[in-house]
Short mmCIF file of C-alpha atoms and ligand atoms in Angstrom, two decimals:
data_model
loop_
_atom_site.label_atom_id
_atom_site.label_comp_id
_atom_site.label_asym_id
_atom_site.label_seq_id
_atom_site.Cartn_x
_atom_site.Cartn_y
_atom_site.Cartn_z
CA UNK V 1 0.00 0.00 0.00
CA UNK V 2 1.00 3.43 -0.88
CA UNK V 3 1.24 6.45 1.67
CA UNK V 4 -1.49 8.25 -0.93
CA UNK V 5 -4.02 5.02 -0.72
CA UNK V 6 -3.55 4.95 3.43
CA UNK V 7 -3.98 8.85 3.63
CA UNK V 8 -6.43 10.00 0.95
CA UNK V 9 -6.79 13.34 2.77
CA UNK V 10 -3.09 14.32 2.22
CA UNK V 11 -2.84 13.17 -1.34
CA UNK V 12 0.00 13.79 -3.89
CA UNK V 13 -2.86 16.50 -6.03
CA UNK V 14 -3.10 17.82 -2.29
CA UNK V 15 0.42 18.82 -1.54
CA UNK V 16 0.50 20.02 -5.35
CA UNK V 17 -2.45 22.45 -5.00
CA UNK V 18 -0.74 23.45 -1.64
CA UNK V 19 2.31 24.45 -3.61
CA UNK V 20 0.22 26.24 -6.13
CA UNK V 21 -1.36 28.38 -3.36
CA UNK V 22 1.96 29.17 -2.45
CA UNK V 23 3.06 30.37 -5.42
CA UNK V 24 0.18 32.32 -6.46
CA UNK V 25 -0.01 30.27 -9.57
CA UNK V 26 -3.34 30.83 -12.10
CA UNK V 27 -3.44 34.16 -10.75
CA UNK V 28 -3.84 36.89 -13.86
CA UNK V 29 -4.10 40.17 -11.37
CA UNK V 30 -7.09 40.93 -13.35
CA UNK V 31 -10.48 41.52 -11.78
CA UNK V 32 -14.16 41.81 -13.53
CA UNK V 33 -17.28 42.21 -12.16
CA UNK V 34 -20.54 39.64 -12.71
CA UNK V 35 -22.20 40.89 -16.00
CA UNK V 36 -19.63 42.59 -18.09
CA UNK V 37 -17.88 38.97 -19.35
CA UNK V 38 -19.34 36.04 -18.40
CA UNK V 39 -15.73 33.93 -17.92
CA UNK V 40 -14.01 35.15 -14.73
CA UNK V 41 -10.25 35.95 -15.12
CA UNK V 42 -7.84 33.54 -15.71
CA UNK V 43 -10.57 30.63 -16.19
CA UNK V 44 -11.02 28.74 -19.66
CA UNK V 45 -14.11 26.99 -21.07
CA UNK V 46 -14.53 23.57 -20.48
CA UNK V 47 -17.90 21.42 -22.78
CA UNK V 48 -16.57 18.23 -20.34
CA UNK V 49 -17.00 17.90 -16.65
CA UNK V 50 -13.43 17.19 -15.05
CA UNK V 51 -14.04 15.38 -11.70
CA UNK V 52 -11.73 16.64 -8.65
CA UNK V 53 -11.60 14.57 -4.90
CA UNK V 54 -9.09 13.82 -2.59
CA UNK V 55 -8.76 10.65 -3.79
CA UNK V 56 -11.71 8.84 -2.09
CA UNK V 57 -14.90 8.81 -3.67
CA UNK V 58 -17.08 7.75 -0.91
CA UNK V 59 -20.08 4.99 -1.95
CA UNK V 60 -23.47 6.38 -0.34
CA UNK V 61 -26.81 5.08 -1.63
CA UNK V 62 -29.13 7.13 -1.07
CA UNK V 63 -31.29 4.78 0.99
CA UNK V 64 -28.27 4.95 3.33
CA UNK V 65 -27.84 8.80 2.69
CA UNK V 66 -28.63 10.89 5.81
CA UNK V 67 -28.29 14.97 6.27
CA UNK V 68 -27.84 16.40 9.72
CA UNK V 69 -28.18 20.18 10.09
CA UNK V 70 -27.37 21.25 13.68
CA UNK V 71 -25.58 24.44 15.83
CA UNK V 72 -26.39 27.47 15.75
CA UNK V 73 -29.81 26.72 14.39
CA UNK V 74 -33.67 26.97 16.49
CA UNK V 75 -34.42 23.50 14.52
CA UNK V 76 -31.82 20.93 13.63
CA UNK V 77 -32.94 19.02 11.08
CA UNK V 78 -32.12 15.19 10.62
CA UNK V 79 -33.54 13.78 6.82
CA UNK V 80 -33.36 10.99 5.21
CA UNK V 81 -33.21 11.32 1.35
CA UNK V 82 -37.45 10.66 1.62
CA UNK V 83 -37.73 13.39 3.91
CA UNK V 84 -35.21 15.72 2.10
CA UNK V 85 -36.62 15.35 -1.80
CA UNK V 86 -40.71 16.19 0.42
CA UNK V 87 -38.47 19.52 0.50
CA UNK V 88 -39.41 22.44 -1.91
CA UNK V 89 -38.03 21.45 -4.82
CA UNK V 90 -35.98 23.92 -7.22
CA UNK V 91 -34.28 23.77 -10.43
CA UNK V 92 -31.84 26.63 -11.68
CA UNK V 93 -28.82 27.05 -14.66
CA UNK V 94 -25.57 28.30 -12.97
CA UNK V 95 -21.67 28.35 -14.54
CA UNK V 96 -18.95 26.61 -12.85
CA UNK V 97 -15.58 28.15 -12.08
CA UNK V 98 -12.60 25.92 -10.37
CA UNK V 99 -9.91 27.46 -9.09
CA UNK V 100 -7.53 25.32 -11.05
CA UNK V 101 -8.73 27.71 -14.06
CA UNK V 102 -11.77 25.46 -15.96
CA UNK V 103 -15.07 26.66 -16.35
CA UNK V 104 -18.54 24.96 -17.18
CA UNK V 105 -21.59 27.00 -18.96
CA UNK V 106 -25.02 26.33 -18.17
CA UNK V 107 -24.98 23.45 -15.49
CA UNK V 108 -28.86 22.43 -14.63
CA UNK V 109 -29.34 21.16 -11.47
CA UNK V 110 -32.36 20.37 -9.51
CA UNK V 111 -33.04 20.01 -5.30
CA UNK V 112 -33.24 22.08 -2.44
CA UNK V 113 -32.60 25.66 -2.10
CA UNK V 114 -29.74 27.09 0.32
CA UNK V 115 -32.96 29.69 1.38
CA UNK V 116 -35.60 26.88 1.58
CA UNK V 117 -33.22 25.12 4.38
CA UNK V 118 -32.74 28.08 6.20
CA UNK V 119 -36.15 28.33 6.18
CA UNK V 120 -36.94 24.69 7.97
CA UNK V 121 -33.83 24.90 10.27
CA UNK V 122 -34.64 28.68 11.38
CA UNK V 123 -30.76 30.12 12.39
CA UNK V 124 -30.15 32.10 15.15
CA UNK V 125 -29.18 35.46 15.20
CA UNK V 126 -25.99 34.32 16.33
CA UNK V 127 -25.22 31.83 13.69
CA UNK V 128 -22.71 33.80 10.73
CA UNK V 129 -21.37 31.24 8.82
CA UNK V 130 -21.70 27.68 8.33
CA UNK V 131 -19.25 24.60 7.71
CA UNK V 132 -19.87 21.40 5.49
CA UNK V 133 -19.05 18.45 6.11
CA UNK V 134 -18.59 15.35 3.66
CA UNK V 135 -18.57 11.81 4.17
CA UNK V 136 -15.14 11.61 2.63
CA UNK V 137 -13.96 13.58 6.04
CA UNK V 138 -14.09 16.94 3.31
CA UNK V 139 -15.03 20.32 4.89
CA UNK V 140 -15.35 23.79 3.54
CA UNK V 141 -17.01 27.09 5.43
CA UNK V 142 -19.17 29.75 4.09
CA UNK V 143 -20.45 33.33 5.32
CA UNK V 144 -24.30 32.51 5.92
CA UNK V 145 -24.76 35.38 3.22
CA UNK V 146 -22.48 33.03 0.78
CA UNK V 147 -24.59 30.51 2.01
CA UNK V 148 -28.22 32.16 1.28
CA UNK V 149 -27.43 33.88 -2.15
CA UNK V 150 -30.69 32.83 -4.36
CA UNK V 151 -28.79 30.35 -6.76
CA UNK V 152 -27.24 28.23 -4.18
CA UNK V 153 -28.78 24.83 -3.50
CA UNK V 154 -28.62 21.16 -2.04
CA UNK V 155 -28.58 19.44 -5.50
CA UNK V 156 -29.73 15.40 -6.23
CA UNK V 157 -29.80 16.11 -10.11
CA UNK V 158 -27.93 17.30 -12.68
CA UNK V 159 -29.22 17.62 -15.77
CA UNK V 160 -32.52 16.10 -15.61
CA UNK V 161 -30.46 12.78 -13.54
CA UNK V 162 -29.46 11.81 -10.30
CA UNK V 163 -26.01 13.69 -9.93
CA UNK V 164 -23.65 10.69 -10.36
CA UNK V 165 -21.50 9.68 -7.19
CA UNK V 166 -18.49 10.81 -8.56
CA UNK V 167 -19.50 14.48 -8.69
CA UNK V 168 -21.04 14.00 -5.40
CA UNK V 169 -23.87 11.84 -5.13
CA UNK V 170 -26.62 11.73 -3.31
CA UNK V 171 -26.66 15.39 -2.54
CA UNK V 172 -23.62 17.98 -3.26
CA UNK V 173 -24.01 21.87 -2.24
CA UNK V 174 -23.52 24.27 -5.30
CA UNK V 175 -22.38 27.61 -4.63
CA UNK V 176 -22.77 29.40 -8.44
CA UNK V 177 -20.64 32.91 -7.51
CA UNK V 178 -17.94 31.04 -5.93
CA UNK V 179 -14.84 28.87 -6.80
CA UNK V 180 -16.24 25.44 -7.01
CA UNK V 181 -14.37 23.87 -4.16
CA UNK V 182 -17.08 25.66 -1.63
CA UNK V 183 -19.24 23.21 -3.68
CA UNK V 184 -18.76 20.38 -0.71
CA UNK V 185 -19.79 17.07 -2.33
CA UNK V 186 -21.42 14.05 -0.85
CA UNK V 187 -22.74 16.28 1.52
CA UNK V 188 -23.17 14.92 5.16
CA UNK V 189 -23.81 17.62 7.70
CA UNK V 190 -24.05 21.24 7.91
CA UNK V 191 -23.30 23.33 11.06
CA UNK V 192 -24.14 26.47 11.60
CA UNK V 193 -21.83 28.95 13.68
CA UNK V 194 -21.34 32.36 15.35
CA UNK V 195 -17.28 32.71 14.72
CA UNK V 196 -15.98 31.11 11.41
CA UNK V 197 -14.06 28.09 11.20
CA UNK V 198 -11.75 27.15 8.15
CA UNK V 199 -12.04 24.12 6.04
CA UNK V 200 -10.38 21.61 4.20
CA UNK V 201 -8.37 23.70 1.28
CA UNK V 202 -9.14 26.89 3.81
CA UNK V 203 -5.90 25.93 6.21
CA UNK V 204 -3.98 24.85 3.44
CA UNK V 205 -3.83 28.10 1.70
CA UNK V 206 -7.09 28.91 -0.25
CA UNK V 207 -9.06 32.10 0.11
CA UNK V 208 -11.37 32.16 2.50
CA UNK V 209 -14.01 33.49 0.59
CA UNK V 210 -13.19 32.38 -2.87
CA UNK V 211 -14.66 35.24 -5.69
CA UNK V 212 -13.93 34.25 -8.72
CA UNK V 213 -14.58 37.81 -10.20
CA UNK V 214 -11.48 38.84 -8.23
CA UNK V 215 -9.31 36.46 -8.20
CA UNK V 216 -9.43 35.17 -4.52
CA UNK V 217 -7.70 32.16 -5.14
CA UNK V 218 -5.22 31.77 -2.33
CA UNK V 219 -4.98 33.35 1.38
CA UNK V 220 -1.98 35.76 0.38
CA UNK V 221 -4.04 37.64 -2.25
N1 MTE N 301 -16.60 16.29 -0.34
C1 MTE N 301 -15.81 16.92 -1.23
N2 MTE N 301 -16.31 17.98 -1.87
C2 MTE N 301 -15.54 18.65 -2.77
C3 MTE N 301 -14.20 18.25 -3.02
C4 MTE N 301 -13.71 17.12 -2.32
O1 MTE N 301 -12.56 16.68 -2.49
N3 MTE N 301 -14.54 16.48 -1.43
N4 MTE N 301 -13.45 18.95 -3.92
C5 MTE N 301 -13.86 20.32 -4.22
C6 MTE N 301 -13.17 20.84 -5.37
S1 MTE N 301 -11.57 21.34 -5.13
C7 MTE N 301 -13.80 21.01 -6.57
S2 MTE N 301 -13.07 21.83 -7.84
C8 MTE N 301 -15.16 20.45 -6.81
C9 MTE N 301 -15.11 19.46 -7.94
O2 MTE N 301 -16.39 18.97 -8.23
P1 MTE N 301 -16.54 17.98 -9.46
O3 MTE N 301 -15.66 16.78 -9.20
O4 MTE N 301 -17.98 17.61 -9.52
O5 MTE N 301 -16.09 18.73 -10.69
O6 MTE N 301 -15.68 19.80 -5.66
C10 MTE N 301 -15.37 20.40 -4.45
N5 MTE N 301 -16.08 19.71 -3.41
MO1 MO N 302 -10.99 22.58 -7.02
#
């Protein structure tokens, strides 16, 4: 066995994209706003849909699929994939832009929105941001705003089919005006929070917001 297969989280890609962060790489020093071009700088067009994990890709049916919502929050919520498809459903076309410069036009996906789960769990007034967590041990935070923009949403489908386990099946968050990787698939848990708390790619470099209109690739920007 290879050190990569017994430590998935701290892949080979991993300490690459670590690097990268260091160096600044991608990074064009241009910035645009939403609206005047429609590919962020730096990014390039993709028609294929490149698939990007740690190295695990964990198996979850989704009879065995469960989503726990819970912190900061008046109701925590605790569905099975039943209970979380008897959810308002939504569909909505958004772009995808990875920090590791490929972007995807006109992704349809279909399932819950961020704003429909904030209404069921209620936050407090406390609660500012929110972590997810995956069941391959992935996190990534978000500022509740980031959270609640009207485009985000707890997707099962992607183009008209259940979103296939390698992009994150069951259920994967999609964040449209952000750099994919806040996109947390195989979503497991989300926890809401009064003081923010970094993920995954967060503490090993990455922006902590992640624009891709300006650039915020990396911490150092
Ligand atoms: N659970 C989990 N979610 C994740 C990741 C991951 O490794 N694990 N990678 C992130 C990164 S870096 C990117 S670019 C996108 C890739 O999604 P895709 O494989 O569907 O293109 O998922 C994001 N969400
Ligand atoms: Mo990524």
């Amino acid at each position: 066995m290879t050190e990569e297969s017994d430590q998935p989280l701290e892949s080979k890609l991993t300490r690459t994209k670590q690097r990268w962060a260091r160096e600044g790489r991608f990074l064009t020093g241009k910035t645009s706003r939403p609206g005047e071009q429609r590919l962020p700088p730096g990014q390039h067009l993709t028609g294929d849909w490149p698939v990007l994990d740690l190295g695990v890709a964990p198996q979850i049916s989704r009879e065995r699929w469960r989503l726990d919502v819970y912190g900061a929050v008046e109701h925590p919520i605790f569905w099975d994939f039943a209970a979380f498809t008897a959810q308002p459903q939504v569909k909505s076309v958004s772009d995808i832009h990875c920090v590791t410069t490929w972007s995807r036009y006109d992704n349809q996906w279909e399932g819950l929105a961020t704003r429909d789960l904030l209404n069921a769990c209620q936050p407090r007034d406390e609660a500012r941001h929110v972590v997810l967590h995956s069941y391959d041990g992935y996190t990534t935070n978000l500022a509740l705003d980031d959270f609640a923009t009207e485009d985000a949403l707890l997707a099962h489908s992607w183009s008209g089919m259940p979103l296939e386990q390698e992009h994150g099946g069951p259920v994967r968050l999609v964040v449209p005006h952000l750099y994919f990787w806040k996109s947390a698939k195989w979503l497991q848990s989300i926890e809401f929070l009064a003081q923010d708390a970094p993920g995954y790619w967060e503490i090993r470099g990455y922006h902590n917001r992640g624009d891709p209109w300006t650039e915020q690739r990396y911490s150092g920007d």
